[in-house]
PDB file of C-alpha atoms in Angstrom:
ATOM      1  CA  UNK A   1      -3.348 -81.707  19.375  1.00  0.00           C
ATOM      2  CA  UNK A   2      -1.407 -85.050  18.998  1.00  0.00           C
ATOM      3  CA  UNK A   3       2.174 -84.558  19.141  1.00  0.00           C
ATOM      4  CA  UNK A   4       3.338 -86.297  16.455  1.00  0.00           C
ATOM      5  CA  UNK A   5       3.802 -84.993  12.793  1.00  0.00           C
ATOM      6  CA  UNK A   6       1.664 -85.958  10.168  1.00  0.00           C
ATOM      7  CA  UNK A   7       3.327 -88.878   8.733  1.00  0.00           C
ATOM      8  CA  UNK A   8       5.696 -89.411  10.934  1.00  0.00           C
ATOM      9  CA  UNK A   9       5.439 -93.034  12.492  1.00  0.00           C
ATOM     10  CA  UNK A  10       5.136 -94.124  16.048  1.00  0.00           C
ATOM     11  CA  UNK A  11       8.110 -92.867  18.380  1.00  0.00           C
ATOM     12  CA  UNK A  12      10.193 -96.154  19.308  1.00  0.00           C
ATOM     13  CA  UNK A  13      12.269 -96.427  21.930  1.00  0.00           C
ATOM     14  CA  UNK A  14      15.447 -94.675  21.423  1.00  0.00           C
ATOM     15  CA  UNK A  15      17.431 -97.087  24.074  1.00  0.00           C
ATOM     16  CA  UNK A  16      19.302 -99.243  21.806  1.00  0.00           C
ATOM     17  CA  UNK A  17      20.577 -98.418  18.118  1.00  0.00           C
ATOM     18  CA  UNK A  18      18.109-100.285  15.886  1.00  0.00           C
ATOM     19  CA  UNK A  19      19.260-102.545  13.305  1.00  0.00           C
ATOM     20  CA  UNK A  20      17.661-104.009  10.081  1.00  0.00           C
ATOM     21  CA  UNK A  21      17.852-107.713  10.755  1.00  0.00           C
ATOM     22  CA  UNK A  22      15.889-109.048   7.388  1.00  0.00           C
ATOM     23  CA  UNK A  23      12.332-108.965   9.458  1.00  0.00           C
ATOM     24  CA  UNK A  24      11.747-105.845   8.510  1.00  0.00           C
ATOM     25  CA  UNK A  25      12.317-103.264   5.069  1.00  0.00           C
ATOM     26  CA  UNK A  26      14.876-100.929   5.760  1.00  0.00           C
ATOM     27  CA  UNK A  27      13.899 -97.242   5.232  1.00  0.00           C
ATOM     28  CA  UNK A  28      16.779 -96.192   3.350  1.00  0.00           C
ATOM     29  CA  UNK A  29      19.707 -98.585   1.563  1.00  0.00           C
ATOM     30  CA  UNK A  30      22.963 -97.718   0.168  1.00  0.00           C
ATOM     31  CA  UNK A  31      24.121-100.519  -1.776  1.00  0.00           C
ATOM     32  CA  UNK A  32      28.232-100.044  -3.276  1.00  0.00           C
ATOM     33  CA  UNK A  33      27.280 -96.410  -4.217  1.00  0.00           C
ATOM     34  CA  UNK A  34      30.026 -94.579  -5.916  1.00  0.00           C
ATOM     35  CA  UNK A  35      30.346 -90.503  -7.154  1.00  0.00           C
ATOM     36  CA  UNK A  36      32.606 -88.818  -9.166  1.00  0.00           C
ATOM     37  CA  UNK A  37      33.061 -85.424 -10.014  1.00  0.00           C
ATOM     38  CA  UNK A  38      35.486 -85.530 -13.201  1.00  0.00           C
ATOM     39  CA  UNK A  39      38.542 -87.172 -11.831  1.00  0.00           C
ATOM     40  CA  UNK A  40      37.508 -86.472  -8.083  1.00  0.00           C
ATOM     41  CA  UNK A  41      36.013 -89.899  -6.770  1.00  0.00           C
ATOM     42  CA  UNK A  42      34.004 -88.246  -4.015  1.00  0.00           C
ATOM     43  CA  UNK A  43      32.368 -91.703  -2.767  1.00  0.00           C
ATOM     44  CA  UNK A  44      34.476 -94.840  -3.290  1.00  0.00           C
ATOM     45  CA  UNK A  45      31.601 -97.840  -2.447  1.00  0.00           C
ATOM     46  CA  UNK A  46      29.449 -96.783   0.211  1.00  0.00           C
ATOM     47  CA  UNK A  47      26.916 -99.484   1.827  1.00  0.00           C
ATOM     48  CA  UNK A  48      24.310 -97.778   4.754  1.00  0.00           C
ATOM     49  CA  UNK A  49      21.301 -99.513   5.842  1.00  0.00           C
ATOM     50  CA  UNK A  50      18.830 -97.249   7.665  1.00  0.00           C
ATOM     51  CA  UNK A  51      15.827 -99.009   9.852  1.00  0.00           C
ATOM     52  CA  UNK A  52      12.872 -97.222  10.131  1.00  0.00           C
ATOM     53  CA  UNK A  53      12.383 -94.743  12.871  1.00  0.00           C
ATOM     54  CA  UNK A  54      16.620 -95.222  13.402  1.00  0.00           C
ATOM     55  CA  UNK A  55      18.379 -91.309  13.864  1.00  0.00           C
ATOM     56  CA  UNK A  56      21.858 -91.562  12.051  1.00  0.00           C
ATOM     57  CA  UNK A  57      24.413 -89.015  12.018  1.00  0.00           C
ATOM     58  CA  UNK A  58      27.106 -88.650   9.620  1.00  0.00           C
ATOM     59  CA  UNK A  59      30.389 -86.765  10.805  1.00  0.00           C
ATOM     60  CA  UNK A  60      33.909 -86.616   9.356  1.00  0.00           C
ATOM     61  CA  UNK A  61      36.162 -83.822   7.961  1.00  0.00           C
ATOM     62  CA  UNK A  62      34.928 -81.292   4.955  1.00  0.00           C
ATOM     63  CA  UNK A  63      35.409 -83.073   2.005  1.00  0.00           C
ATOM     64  CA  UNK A  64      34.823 -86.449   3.330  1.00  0.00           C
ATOM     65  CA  UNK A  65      31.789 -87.386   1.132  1.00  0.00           C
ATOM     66  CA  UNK A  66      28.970 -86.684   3.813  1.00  0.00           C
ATOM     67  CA  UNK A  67      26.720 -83.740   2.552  1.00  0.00           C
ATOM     68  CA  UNK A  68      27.694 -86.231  -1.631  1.00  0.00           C
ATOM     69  CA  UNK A  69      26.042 -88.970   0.232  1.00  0.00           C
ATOM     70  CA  UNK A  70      22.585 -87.403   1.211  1.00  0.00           C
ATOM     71  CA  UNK A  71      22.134 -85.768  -1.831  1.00  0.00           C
ATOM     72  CA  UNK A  72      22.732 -89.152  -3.503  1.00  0.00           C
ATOM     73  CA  UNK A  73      19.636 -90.141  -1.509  1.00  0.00           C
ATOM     74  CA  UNK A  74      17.150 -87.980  -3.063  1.00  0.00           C
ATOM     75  CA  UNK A  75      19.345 -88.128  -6.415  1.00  0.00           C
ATOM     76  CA  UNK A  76      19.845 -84.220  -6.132  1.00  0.00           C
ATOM     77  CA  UNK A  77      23.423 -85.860  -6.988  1.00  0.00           C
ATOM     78  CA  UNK A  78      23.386 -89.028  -9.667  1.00  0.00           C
ATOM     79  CA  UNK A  79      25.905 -91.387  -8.188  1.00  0.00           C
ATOM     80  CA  UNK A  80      28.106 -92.560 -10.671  1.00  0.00           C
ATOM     81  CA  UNK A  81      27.707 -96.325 -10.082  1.00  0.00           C
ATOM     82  CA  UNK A  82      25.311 -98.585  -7.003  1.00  0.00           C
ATOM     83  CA  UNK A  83      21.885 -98.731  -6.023  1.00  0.00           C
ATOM     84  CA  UNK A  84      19.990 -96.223  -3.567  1.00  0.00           C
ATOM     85  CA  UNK A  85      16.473 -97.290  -2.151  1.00  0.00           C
ATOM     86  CA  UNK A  86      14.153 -95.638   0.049  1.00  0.00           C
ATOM     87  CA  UNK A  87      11.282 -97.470   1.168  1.00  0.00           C
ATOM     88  CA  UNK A  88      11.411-100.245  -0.793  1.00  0.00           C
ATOM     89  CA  UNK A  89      11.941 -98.011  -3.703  1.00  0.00           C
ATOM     90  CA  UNK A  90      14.871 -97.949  -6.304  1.00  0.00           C
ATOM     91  CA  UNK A  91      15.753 -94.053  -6.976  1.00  0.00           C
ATOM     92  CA  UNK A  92      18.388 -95.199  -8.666  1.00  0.00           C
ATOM     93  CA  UNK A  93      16.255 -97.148 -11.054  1.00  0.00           C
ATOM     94  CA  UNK A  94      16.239 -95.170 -15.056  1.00  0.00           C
ATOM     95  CA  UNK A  95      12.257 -95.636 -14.841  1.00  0.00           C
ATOM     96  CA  UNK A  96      11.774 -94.471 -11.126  1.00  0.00           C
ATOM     97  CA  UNK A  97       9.338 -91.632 -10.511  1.00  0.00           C
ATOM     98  CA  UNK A  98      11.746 -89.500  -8.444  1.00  0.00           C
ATOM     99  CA  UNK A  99       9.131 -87.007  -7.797  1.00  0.00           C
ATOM    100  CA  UNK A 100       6.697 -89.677  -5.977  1.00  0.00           C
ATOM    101  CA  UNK A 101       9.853 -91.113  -4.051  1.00  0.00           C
ATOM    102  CA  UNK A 102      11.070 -87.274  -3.136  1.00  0.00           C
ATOM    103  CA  UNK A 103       7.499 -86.965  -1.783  1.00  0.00           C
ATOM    104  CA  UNK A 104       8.063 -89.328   0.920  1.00  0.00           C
ATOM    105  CA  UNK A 105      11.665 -87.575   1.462  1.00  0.00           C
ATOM    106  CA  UNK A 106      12.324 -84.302   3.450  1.00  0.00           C
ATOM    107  CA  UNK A 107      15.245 -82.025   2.889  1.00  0.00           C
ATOM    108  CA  UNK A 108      16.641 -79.244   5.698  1.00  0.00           C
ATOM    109  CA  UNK A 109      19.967 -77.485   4.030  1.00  0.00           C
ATOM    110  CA  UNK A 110      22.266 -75.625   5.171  1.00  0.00           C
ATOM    111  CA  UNK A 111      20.847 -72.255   3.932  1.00  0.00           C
ATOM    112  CA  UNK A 112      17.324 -71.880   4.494  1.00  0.00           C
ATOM    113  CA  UNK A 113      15.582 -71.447   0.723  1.00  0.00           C
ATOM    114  CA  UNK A 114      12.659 -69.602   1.503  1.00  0.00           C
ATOM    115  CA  UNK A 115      10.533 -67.524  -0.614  1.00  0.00           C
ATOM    116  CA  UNK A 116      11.072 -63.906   0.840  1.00  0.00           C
ATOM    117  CA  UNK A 117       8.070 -62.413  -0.915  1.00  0.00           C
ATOM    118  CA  UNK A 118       5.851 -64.988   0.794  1.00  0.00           C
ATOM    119  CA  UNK A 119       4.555 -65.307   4.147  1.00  0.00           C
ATOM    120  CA  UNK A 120       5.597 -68.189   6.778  1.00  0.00           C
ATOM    121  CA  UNK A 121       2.689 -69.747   6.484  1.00  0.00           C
ATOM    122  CA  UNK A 122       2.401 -69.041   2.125  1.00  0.00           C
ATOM    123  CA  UNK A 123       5.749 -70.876   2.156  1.00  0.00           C
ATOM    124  CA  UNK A 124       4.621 -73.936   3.772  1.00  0.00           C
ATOM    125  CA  UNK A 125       1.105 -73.784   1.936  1.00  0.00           C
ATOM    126  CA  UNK A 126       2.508 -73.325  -1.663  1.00  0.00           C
ATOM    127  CA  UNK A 127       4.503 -76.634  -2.044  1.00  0.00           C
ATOM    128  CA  UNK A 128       1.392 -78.666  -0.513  1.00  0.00           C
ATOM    129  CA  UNK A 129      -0.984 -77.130  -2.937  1.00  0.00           C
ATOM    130  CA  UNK A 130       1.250 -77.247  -6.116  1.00  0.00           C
ATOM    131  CA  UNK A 131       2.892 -80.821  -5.475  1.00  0.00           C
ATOM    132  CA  UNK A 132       0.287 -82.556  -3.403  1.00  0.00           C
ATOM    133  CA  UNK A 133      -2.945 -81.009  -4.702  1.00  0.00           C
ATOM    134  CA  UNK A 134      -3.901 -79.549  -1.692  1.00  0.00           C
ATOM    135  CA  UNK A 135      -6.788 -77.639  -1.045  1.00  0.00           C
ATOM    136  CA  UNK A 136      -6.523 -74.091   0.105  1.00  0.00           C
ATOM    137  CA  UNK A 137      -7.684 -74.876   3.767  1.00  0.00           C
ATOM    138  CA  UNK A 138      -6.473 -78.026   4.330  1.00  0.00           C
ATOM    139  CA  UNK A 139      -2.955 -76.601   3.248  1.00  0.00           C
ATOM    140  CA  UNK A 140      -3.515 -73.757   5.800  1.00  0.00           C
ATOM    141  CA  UNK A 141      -4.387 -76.272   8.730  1.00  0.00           C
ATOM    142  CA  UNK A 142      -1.450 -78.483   7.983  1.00  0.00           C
ATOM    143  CA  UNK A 143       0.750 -75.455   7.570  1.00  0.00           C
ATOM    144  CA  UNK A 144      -0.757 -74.216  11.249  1.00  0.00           C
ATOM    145  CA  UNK A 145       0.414 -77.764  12.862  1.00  0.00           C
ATOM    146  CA  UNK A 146       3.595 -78.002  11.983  1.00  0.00           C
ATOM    147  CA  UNK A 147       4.657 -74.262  12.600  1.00  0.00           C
ATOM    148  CA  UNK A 148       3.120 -75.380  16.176  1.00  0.00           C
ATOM    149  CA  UNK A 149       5.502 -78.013  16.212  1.00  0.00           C
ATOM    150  CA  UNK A 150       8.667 -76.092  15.728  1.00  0.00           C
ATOM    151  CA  UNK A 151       7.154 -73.250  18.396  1.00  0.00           C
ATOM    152  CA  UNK A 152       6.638 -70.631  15.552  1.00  0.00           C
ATOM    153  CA  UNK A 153       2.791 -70.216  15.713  1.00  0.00           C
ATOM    154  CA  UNK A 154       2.917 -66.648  16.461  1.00  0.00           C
ATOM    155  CA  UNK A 155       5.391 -65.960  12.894  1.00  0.00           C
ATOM    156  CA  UNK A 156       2.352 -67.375  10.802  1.00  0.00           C
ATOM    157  CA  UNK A 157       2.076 -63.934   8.908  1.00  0.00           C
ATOM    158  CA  UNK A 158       5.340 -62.884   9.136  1.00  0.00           C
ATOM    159  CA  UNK A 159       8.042 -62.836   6.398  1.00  0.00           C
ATOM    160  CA  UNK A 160      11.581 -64.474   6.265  1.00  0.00           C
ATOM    161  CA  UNK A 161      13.766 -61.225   6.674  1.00  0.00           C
ATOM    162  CA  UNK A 162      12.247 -60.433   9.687  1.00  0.00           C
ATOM    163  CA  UNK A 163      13.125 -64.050  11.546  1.00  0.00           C
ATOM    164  CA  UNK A 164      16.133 -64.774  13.105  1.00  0.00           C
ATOM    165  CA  UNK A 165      18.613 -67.775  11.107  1.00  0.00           C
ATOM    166  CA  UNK A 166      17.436 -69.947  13.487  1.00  0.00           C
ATOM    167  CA  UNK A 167      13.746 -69.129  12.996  1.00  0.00           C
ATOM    168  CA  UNK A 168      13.870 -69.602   9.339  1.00  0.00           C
ATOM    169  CA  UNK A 169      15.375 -72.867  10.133  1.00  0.00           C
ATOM    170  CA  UNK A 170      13.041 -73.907  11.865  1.00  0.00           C
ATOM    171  CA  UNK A 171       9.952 -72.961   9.102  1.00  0.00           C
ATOM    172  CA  UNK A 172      12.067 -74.596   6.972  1.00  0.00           C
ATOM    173  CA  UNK A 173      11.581 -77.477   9.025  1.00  0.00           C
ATOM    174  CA  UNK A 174       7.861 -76.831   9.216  1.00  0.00           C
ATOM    175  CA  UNK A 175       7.478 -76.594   5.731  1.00  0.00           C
ATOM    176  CA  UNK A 176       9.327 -80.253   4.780  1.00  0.00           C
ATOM    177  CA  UNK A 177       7.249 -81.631   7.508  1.00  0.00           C
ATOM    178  CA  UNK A 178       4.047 -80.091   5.938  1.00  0.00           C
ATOM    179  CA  UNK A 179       4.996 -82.634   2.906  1.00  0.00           C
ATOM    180  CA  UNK A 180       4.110 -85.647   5.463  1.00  0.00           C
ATOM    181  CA  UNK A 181       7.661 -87.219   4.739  1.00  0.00           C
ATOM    182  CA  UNK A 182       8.700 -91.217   6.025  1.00  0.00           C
ATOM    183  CA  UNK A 183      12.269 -90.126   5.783  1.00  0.00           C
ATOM    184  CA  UNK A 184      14.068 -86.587   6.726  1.00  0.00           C
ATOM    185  CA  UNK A 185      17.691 -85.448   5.691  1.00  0.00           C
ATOM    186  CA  UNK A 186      19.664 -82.775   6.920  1.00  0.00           C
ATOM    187  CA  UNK A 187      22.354 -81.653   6.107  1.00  0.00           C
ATOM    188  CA  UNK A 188      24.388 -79.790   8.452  1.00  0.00           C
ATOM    189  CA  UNK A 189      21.229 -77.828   9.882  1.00  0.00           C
ATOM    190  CA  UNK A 190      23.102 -75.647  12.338  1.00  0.00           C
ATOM    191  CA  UNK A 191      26.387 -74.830  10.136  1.00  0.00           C
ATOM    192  CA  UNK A 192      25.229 -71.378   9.239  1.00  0.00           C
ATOM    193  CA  UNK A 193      23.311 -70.319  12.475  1.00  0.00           C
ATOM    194  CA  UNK A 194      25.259 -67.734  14.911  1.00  0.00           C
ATOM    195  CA  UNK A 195      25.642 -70.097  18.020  1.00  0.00           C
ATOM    196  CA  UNK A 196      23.473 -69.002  20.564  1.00  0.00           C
ATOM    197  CA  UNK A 197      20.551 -69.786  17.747  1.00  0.00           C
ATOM    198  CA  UNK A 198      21.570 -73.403  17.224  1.00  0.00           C
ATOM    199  CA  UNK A 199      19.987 -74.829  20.149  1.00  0.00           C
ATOM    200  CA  UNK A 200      16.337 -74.037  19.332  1.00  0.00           C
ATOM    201  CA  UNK A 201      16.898 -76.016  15.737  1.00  0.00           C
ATOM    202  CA  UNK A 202      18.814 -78.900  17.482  1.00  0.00           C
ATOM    203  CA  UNK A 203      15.389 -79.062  20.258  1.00  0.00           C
ATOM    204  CA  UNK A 204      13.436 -79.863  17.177  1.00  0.00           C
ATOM    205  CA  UNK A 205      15.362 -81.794  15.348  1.00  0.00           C
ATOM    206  CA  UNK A 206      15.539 -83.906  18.954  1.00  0.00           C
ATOM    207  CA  UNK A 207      11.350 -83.526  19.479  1.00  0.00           C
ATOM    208  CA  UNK A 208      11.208 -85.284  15.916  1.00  0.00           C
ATOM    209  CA  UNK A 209      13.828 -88.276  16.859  1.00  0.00           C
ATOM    210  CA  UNK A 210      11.757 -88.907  20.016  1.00  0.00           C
ATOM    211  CA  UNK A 211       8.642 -89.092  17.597  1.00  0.00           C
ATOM    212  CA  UNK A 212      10.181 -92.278  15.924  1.00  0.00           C
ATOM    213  CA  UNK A 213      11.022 -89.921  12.687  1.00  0.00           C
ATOM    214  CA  UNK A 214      13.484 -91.793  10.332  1.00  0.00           C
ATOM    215  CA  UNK A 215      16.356 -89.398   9.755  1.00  0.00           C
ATOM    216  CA  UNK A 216      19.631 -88.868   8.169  1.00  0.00           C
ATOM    217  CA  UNK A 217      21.853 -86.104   9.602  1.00  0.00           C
ATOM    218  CA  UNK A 218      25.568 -84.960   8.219  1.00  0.00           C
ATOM    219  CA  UNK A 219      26.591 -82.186  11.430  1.00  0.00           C
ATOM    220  CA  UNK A 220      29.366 -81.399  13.399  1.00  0.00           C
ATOM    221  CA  UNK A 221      27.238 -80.943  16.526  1.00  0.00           C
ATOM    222  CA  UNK A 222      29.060 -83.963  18.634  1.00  0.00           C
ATOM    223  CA  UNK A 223      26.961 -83.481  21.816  1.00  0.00           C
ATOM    224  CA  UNK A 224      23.471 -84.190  19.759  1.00  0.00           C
ATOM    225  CA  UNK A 225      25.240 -86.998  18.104  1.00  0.00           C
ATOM    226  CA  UNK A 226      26.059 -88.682  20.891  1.00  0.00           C
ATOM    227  CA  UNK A 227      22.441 -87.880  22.900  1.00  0.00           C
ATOM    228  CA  UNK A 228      20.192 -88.249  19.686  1.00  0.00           C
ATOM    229  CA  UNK A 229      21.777 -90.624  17.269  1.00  0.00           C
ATOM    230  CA  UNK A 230      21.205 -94.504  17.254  1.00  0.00           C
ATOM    231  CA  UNK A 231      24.210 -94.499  15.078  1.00  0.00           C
ATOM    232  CA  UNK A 232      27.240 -92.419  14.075  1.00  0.00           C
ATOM    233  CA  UNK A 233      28.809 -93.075  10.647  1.00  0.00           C
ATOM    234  CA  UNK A 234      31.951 -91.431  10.676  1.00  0.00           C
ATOM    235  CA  UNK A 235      33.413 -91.155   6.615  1.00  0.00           C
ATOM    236  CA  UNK A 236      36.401 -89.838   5.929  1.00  0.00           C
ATOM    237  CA  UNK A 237      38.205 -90.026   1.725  1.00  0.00           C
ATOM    238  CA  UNK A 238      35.164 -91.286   0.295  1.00  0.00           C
ATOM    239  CA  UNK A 239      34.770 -94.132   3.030  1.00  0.00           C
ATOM    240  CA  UNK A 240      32.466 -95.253   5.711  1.00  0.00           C
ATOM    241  CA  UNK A 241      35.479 -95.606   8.481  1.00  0.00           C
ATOM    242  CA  UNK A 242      33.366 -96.936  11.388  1.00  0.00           C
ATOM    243  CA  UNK A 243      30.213 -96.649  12.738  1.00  0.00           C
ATOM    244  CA  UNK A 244      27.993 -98.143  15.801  1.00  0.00           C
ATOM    245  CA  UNK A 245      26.287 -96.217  19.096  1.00  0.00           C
ATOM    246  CA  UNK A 246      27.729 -93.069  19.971  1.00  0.00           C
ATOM    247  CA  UNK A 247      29.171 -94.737  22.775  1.00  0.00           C
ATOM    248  CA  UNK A 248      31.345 -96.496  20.437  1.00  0.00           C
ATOM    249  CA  UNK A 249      31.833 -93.910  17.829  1.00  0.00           C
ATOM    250  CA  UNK A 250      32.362 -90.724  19.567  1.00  0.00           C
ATOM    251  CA  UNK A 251      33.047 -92.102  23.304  1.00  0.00           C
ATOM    252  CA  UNK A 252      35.505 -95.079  22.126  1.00  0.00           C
ATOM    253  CA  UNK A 253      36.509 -94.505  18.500  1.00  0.00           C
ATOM    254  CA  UNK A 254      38.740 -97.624  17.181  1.00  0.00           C
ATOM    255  CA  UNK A 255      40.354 -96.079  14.214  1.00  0.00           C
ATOM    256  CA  UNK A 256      42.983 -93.575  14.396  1.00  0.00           C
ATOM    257  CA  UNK A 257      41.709 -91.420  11.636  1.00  0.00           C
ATOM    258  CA  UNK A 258      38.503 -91.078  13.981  1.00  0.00           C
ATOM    259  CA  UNK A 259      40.360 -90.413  16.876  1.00  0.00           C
ATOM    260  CA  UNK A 260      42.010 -87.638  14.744  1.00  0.00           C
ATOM    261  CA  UNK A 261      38.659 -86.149  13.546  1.00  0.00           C
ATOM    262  CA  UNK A 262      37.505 -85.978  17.219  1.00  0.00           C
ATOM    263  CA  UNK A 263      40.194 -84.868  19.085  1.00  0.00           C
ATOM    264  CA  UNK A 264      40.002 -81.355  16.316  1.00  0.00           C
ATOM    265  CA  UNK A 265      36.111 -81.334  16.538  1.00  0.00           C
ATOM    266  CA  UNK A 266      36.036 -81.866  20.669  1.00  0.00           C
ATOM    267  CA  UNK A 267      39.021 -79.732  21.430  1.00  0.00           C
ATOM    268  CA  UNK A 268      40.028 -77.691  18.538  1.00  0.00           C
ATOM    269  CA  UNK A 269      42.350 -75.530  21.092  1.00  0.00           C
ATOM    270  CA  UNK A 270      44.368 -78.712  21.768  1.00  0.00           C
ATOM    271  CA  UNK A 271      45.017 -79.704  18.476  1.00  0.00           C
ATOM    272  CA  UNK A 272      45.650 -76.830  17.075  1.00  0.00           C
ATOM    273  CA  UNK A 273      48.352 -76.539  19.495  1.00  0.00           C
ATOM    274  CA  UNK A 274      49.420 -79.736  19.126  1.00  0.00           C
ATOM    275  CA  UNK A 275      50.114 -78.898  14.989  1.00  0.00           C
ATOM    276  CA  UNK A 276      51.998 -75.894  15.720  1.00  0.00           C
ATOM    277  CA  UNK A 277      54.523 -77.866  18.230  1.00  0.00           C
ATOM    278  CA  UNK A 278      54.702 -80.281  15.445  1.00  0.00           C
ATOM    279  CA  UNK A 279      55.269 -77.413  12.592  1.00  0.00           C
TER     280      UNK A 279
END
């Protein structure tokens, strides 16, 4: 079986961070996007361009806007003021059909939403047949490829409680890529996994980059950042701080409050250290 996921398109090199340079639609577009939660301004003008096939991770402090910002994308937040396309299409627009744009958008949260009561495979079937019309069989067959995919063939018939965290992760996976999404968002993935489970979820989510999938990722996992990503955005008060290769983000950050952020996330030990001298 071809290795790469129904509609997913063709896996691009993953050498150099790809840009949108007007010769081509960029898959996702952020344009002066602003949220508010009462008097908390959560995201204060936010402009993103995302090329298609381009991995870009989001990192910065809790609070920071990141996990705001993604939900913005598939308007499971309504930003308060700017303009959010993906593909072309306006989802900010009053007369967009957000349920034909969410189509072409899948979702991975941070807790795992599946159905206990239904099977693995049921919970990848159920949203083909009831969203996408579906067939029975055909939902089965796409259900069987994708659970292939994430290396969970042999859970077809079993239920949620009896996976692992990072096994239902990974059907959750399965079952977004079932939808045949352009675009996938995740949103810190691994944040609830014990750790020895994260690094079956990250090999997936690094299988898809290498298959040229278009995705959006808010983590804290610095190492797949820097070996995955074509870009890191790091946001911190609202703000896009800086962003570029990982090289330049992560291994040669130009703005102190980055520098900050990393030092904690790469060496937590050290800083915390650090703050007590200080205190």
């Amino acid at each position: 079986m071809s290795s790469t996921v129904p509609g997913s398109p063709v896996n691009p090199s993953k050498g150099n961070m790809k840009k949108t340079d007007g010769t081509a639609r960029p898959e996702i577009e952020v344009r002066g996007l602003h949220k508010s939660f009462g008097d908390n301004q959560v995201l204060r003008g936010i402009d993103l361009e995302i090329a298609p096939g381009e991995v870009v991770c989001v990192i910065g402090p809790s609070g920071s806007g990141k996990s705001t910002l993604l939900r913005c994308v598939n308007l499971l937040e309504t930003p308060t003021a700017g303009q959010v396309f993906v593909g072309g299409s306006e989802v900010t627009h009053p007369d967009v059909d957000i349920d034909a744009v969410r189509r072409r958008i899948g979702m991975v949260f941070q807790q795992f939403n599946l159905f206990p009561h239904l099977s693995v495979t049921e919970n990848l079937t159920l949203p083909q047949r009831r969203v996408l019309g579906r067939d029975k069989a055909q939902a089965a067959q796409i259900a069987a490829e994708n659970l292939q995919r994430v290396g969970l063939s042999d859970k077809a018939g079993a239920y949620p409680s009896s996976l692992s965290g990072g096994q239902q992760q990974r059907v959750a996976i399965a079952r977004a890529l079932a939808m045949g999404p352009e675009v996938m968002l995740f949103d810190e993935p691994t944040s609830a996994l014990d750790p020895e489970l994260v690094g079956d979820v990250l090999a997936v989510m690094r299988m898809l980059a290498d298959d040229g999938m278009t995705m959006m990722v808010v983590t804290h996992e610095m190492t797949f950042a820097r070996e995955v990503a074509d870009r890191v955005v790091f946001m911190d008060g609202g703000v896009i701080v800086e962003q570029g290769t990982p090289d330049q983000v992560i291994g040669n950050p130009q703005h102190d409050r980055t520098r900050h952020f990393l030092s904690r996330v790469l060496d937590p030990a050290a800083a915390d250290v650090e703050e007590g001298k200080q205190g």
